[in-house]
Amino acid sequence: MNNSDFQTRLCGRIEEKLKIRIVDMHIPPQGMSSKVFFVKSDTEKKYAIKYGNDVTKDVSALKLIMKEGIDIPVPRLYASFLFEETPIIILEKINFPLLESVSKDQMPKYIPSMIGNLRKLHSIKFDRSGSLIDSKSEKSWKEMLSAIFDGDEFDWNEIAKREGLDTELVLSSVEKIREKINNTVFEEGNYSLLHTDFNQRNLFVDPKSDEITGIIDWEEALFGDPLYDFARVRMFMWHFGFDNSSIQAYYDLMNYTDEQKALENLYRLVLVIQYLAWYSEDLSEFARGRIKLHQDYLRTYNWEK
């Protein structure tokens, strides 16, 4: 599919759907799955248009948050529909800068807002783990984590052979994390709605208030252990080299028990390995840097602790 031609045709459908006239279109840097572009109407109103097979997951999460009345800054959902057999959603365009545009030394001041918004999100509870749209899933939380490494979701034998990856390191890490998950006792039956990918490209911020002003990309949302979301925040802090005082401030805010800290460390390790599969799909300079960081971490990780 030619994205430019598709977007042009889609704009015509959007004009009909919203009863507007589009006068401008802008295509930002793209993510790893769905495609996004922005349009502006003749009344200066701006919209974010997202399309791809996974955008229906965004809809499920946004509707659930709206239904539960959770006060977090998610974009308004204007419409969702199929266009030429492709799922489409029309969202409010958030007019604040992304967290990735903030200098590294300023990023730590947004951590309290990140934590606060996640805690509000985690107030949405469910009695099973898993996808928002697969109500028939009977996998436990432990089984969901194991599935990442047992061949159900990723072919690690194939992944480990990709350019830039240390085959032996990756396969041994997969084997060790699988064993670590199997030996861990997880609390079952009290799950929260998770975003799972709080990072610099999914969060908008207000530099004047140090607050998160927009949370996007809900494709990977699921029900699970809230500590999994916080492990992703901790990985974000590691990626950007937060200093020791900022890391300590994070742990002071979280006030983990020893058991919680051990689980957060386990989830962070899960993410460190899992993200190698995604980074190795695109060997850009950014991806190569992340691969080196993650593999260096695994080379020195003490699996006995």
GROMACS .gro file of C-alpha atoms in nm, residues 40-227:
model
  188
   40LYS     CA    1  -0.562   2.062   1.036
   41SER     CA    2  -0.911   2.182   0.945
   42ASP     CA    3  -1.011   2.516   0.799
   43THR     CA    4  -1.116   2.616   1.153
   44GLU     CA    5  -0.758   2.556   1.278
   45LYS     CA    6  -0.858   2.241   1.470
   46LYS     CA    7  -0.591   1.969   1.466
   47TYR     CA    8  -0.638   1.592   1.466
   48ALA     CA    9  -0.410   1.290   1.492
   49ILE     CA   10  -0.498   1.011   1.251
   50LYS     CA   11  -0.369   0.665   1.340
   51TYR     CA   12  -0.412   0.352   1.129
   52GLY     CA   13  -0.299  -0.009   1.131
   53ASN     CA   14  -0.409  -0.350   1.252
   54ASP     CA   15  -0.341  -0.277   1.620
   55VAL     CA   16  -0.521   0.055   1.662
   56THR     CA   17  -0.837  -0.119   1.784
   57LYS     CA   18  -0.639  -0.187   2.103
   58ASP     CA   19  -0.602   0.189   2.152
   59VAL     CA   20  -0.978   0.222   2.126
   60SER     CA   21  -1.042  -0.042   2.392
   61ALA     CA   22  -0.804   0.125   2.639
   62LEU     CA   23  -0.929   0.480   2.578
   63LYS     CA   24  -1.294   0.377   2.609
   64LEU     CA   25  -1.224   0.191   2.933
   65ILE     CA   26  -1.042   0.491   3.082
   66MET     CA   27  -1.332   0.717   2.980
   67LYS     CA   28  -1.589   0.474   3.123
   68GLU     CA   29  -1.406   0.452   3.456
   69GLY     CA   30  -1.365   0.831   3.476
   70ILE     CA   31  -0.991   0.814   3.541
   71ASP     CA   32  -0.836   1.161   3.545
   72ILE     CA   33  -0.528   1.112   3.328
   73PRO     CA   34  -0.438   1.312   3.016
   74VAL     CA   35  -0.536   1.086   2.727
   75PRO     CA   36  -0.636   1.225   2.386
   76ARG     CA   37  -1.004   1.252   2.303
   77LEU     CA   38  -1.126   0.978   2.069
   78TYR     CA   39  -1.339   1.133   1.792
   79ALA     CA   40  -1.404   0.829   1.574
   80SER     CA   41  -1.296   0.476   1.490
   81PHE     CA   42  -1.384   0.293   1.169
   82LEU     CA   43  -1.259   0.069   0.888
   83PHE     CA   44  -1.133   0.227   0.568
   84GLU     CA   45  -1.028   0.000   0.280
   85GLU     CA   46  -1.013  -0.285   0.534
   86THR     CA   47  -0.771  -0.088   0.755
   87PRO     CA   48  -0.867   0.012   1.112
   88ILE     CA   49  -0.862   0.391   1.158
   89ILE     CA   50  -0.888   0.609   1.469
   90ILE     CA   51  -0.920   0.986   1.484
   91LEU     CA   52  -0.778   1.144   1.797
   92GLU     CA   53  -0.727   1.485   1.948
   93LYS     CA   54  -0.381   1.618   1.860
   94ILE     CA   55  -0.196   1.705   2.179
   95ASN     CA   56  -0.032   2.046   2.148
   96PHE     CA   57   0.258   1.999   2.388
   97PRO     CA   58   0.616   1.880   2.324
   98LEU     CA   59   0.708   1.515   2.354
   99LEU     CA   60   0.924   1.411   2.646
  100GLU     CA   61   1.196   1.315   2.398
  101SER     CA   62   1.239   1.685   2.311
  102VAL     CA   63   1.337   1.765   2.670
  103SER     CA   64   1.707   1.778   2.758
  104LYS     CA   65   1.834   1.479   2.956
  105ASP     CA   66   1.910   1.688   3.262
  106GLN     CA   67   1.546   1.807   3.273
  107MET     CA   68   1.385   1.464   3.231
  108PRO     CA   69   1.399   1.361   3.600
  109LYS     CA   70   1.157   1.637   3.701
  110TYR     CA   71   0.877   1.456   3.512
  111ILE     CA   72   0.915   1.130   3.704
  112PRO     CA   73   0.669   1.226   3.985
  113SER     CA   74   0.400   1.304   3.725
  114MET     CA   75   0.471   0.977   3.543
  115ILE     CA   76   0.432   0.783   3.866
  116GLY     CA   77   0.119   0.975   3.966
  117ASN     CA   78  -0.053   0.910   3.634
  118LEU     CA   79   0.035   0.542   3.641
  119ARG     CA   80  -0.104   0.506   3.992
  120LYS     CA   81  -0.433   0.658   3.873
  121LEU     CA   82  -0.437   0.423   3.574
  122HIS     CA   83  -0.370   0.124   3.797
  123SER     CA   84  -0.687   0.199   3.994
  124ILE     CA   85  -0.870   0.025   3.706
  125LYS     CA   86  -0.878  -0.336   3.826
  126PHE     CA   87  -0.966  -0.670   3.672
  127ASP     CA   88  -0.966  -1.028   3.797
  128ARG     CA   89  -0.762  -1.174   3.510
  129SER     CA   90  -0.441  -1.086   3.331
  130GLY     CA   91  -0.410  -1.039   2.957
  131SER     CA   92  -0.529  -0.837   2.664
  132LEU     CA   93  -0.818  -0.594   2.688
  133ILE     CA   94  -0.980  -0.738   2.377
  134ASP     CA   95  -0.932  -1.109   2.446
  135SER     CA   96  -1.176  -1.183   2.725
  136LYS     CA   97  -1.135  -1.559   2.675
  137SER     CA   98  -0.767  -1.568   2.767
  138GLU     CA   99  -0.702  -1.802   3.057
  139LYS     CA  100  -0.325  -1.751   3.089
  140SER     CA  101  -0.197  -1.659   3.430
  141TRP     CA  102   0.039  -1.363   3.470
  142LYS     CA  103   0.331  -1.605   3.503
  143GLU     CA  104   0.226  -1.783   3.183
  144MET     CA  105   0.205  -1.451   3.000
  145LEU     CA  106   0.560  -1.362   3.101
  146SER     CA  107   0.685  -1.710   3.013
  147ALA     CA  108   0.522  -1.687   2.670
  148ILE     CA  109   0.762  -1.407   2.577
  149PHE     CA  110   1.053  -1.650   2.603
  150ASP     CA  111   0.917  -1.999   2.536
  151GLY     CA  112   0.862  -1.954   2.162
  152ASP     CA  113   0.494  -1.857   2.166
  153GLU     CA  114   0.557  -1.490   2.082
  154PHE     CA  115   0.918  -1.471   1.963
  155ASP     CA  116   1.144  -1.712   1.777
  156TRP     CA  117   1.454  -1.648   1.984
  157ASN     CA  118   1.665  -1.894   1.785
  158GLU     CA  119   1.604  -1.679   1.477
  159ILE     CA  120   1.628  -1.347   1.662
  160ALA     CA  121   1.963  -1.437   1.822
  161LYS     CA  122   2.120  -1.475   1.477
  162ARG     CA  123   2.037  -1.119   1.369
  163GLU     CA  124   2.312  -0.873   1.288
  164GLY     CA  125   2.434  -0.689   1.595
  165LEU     CA  126   2.323  -0.954   1.845
  166ASP     CA  127   2.553  -1.182   2.041
  167THR     CA  128   2.387  -1.516   1.970
  168GLU     CA  129   2.524  -1.703   2.270
  169LEU     CA  130   2.450  -1.414   2.508
  170VAL     CA  131   2.092  -1.373   2.388
  171LEU     CA  132   2.007  -1.745   2.401
  172SER     CA  133   2.164  -1.794   2.743
  173SER     CA  134   1.980  -1.486   2.876
  174VAL     CA  135   1.650  -1.618   2.740
  175GLU     CA  136   1.710  -1.953   2.911
  176LYS     CA  137   1.802  -1.786   3.241
  177ILE     CA  138   1.509  -1.543   3.246
  178ARG     CA  139   1.271  -1.829   3.169
  179GLU     CA  140   1.407  -2.017   3.468
  180LYS     CA  141   1.388  -1.704   3.686
  181ILE     CA  142   1.021  -1.652   3.593
  182ASN     CA  143   0.938  -2.017   3.663
  183ASN     CA  144   1.097  -1.991   4.008
  184THR     CA  145   0.911  -1.671   4.102
  185VAL     CA  146   0.584  -1.668   4.295
  186PHE     CA  147   0.340  -1.408   4.158
  187GLU     CA  148   0.026  -1.281   4.327
  188GLU     CA  149  -0.263  -1.382   4.106
  189GLY     CA  150  -0.615  -1.244   4.070
  190ASN     CA  151  -0.578  -0.872   4.138
  191TYR     CA  152  -0.465  -0.702   3.820
  192SER     CA  153  -0.456  -0.342   3.697
  193LEU     CA  154  -0.481  -0.177   3.360
  194LEU     CA  155  -0.125  -0.119   3.234
  195HIS     CA  156   0.008   0.101   2.956
  196THR     CA  157   0.336  -0.102   2.941
  197ASP     CA  158   0.532   0.153   2.736
  198PHE     CA  159   0.574   0.479   2.927
  199ASN     CA  160   0.864   0.631   2.735
  200GLN     CA  161   0.987   0.955   2.582
  201ARG     CA  162   0.793   0.907   2.257
  202ASN     CA  163   0.458   0.829   2.415
  203LEU     CA  164   0.440   1.110   2.669
  204PHE     CA  165   0.377   1.481   2.616
  205VAL     CA  166   0.489   1.729   2.880
  206ASP     CA  167   0.438   2.086   2.998
  207PRO     CA  168   0.780   2.243   3.075
  208LYS     CA  169   0.608   2.511   3.283
  209SER     CA  170   0.438   2.273   3.526
  210ASP     CA  171   0.660   1.962   3.499
  211GLU     CA  172   0.344   1.761   3.434
  212ILE     CA  173   0.262   1.489   3.183
  213THR     CA  174   0.001   1.643   2.950
  214GLY     CA  175  -0.065   1.357   2.711
  215ILE     CA  176  -0.035   0.978   2.708
  216ILE     CA  177  -0.057   0.808   2.369
  217ASP     CA  178   0.001   0.467   2.205
  218TRP     CA  179  -0.217   0.227   2.401
  219GLU     CA  180  -0.163  -0.064   2.161
  220GLU     CA  181   0.025  -0.270   2.420
  221ALA     CA  182  -0.216  -0.200   2.707
  222LEU     CA  183  -0.312  -0.505   2.913
  223PHE     CA  184  -0.416  -0.622   3.256
  224GLY     CA  185  -0.127  -0.723   3.480
  225ASP     CA  186   0.098  -0.640   3.773
  226PRO     CA  187   0.137  -0.259   3.815
  227LEU     CA  188   0.506  -0.308   3.892
   0.00000   0.00000   0.00000
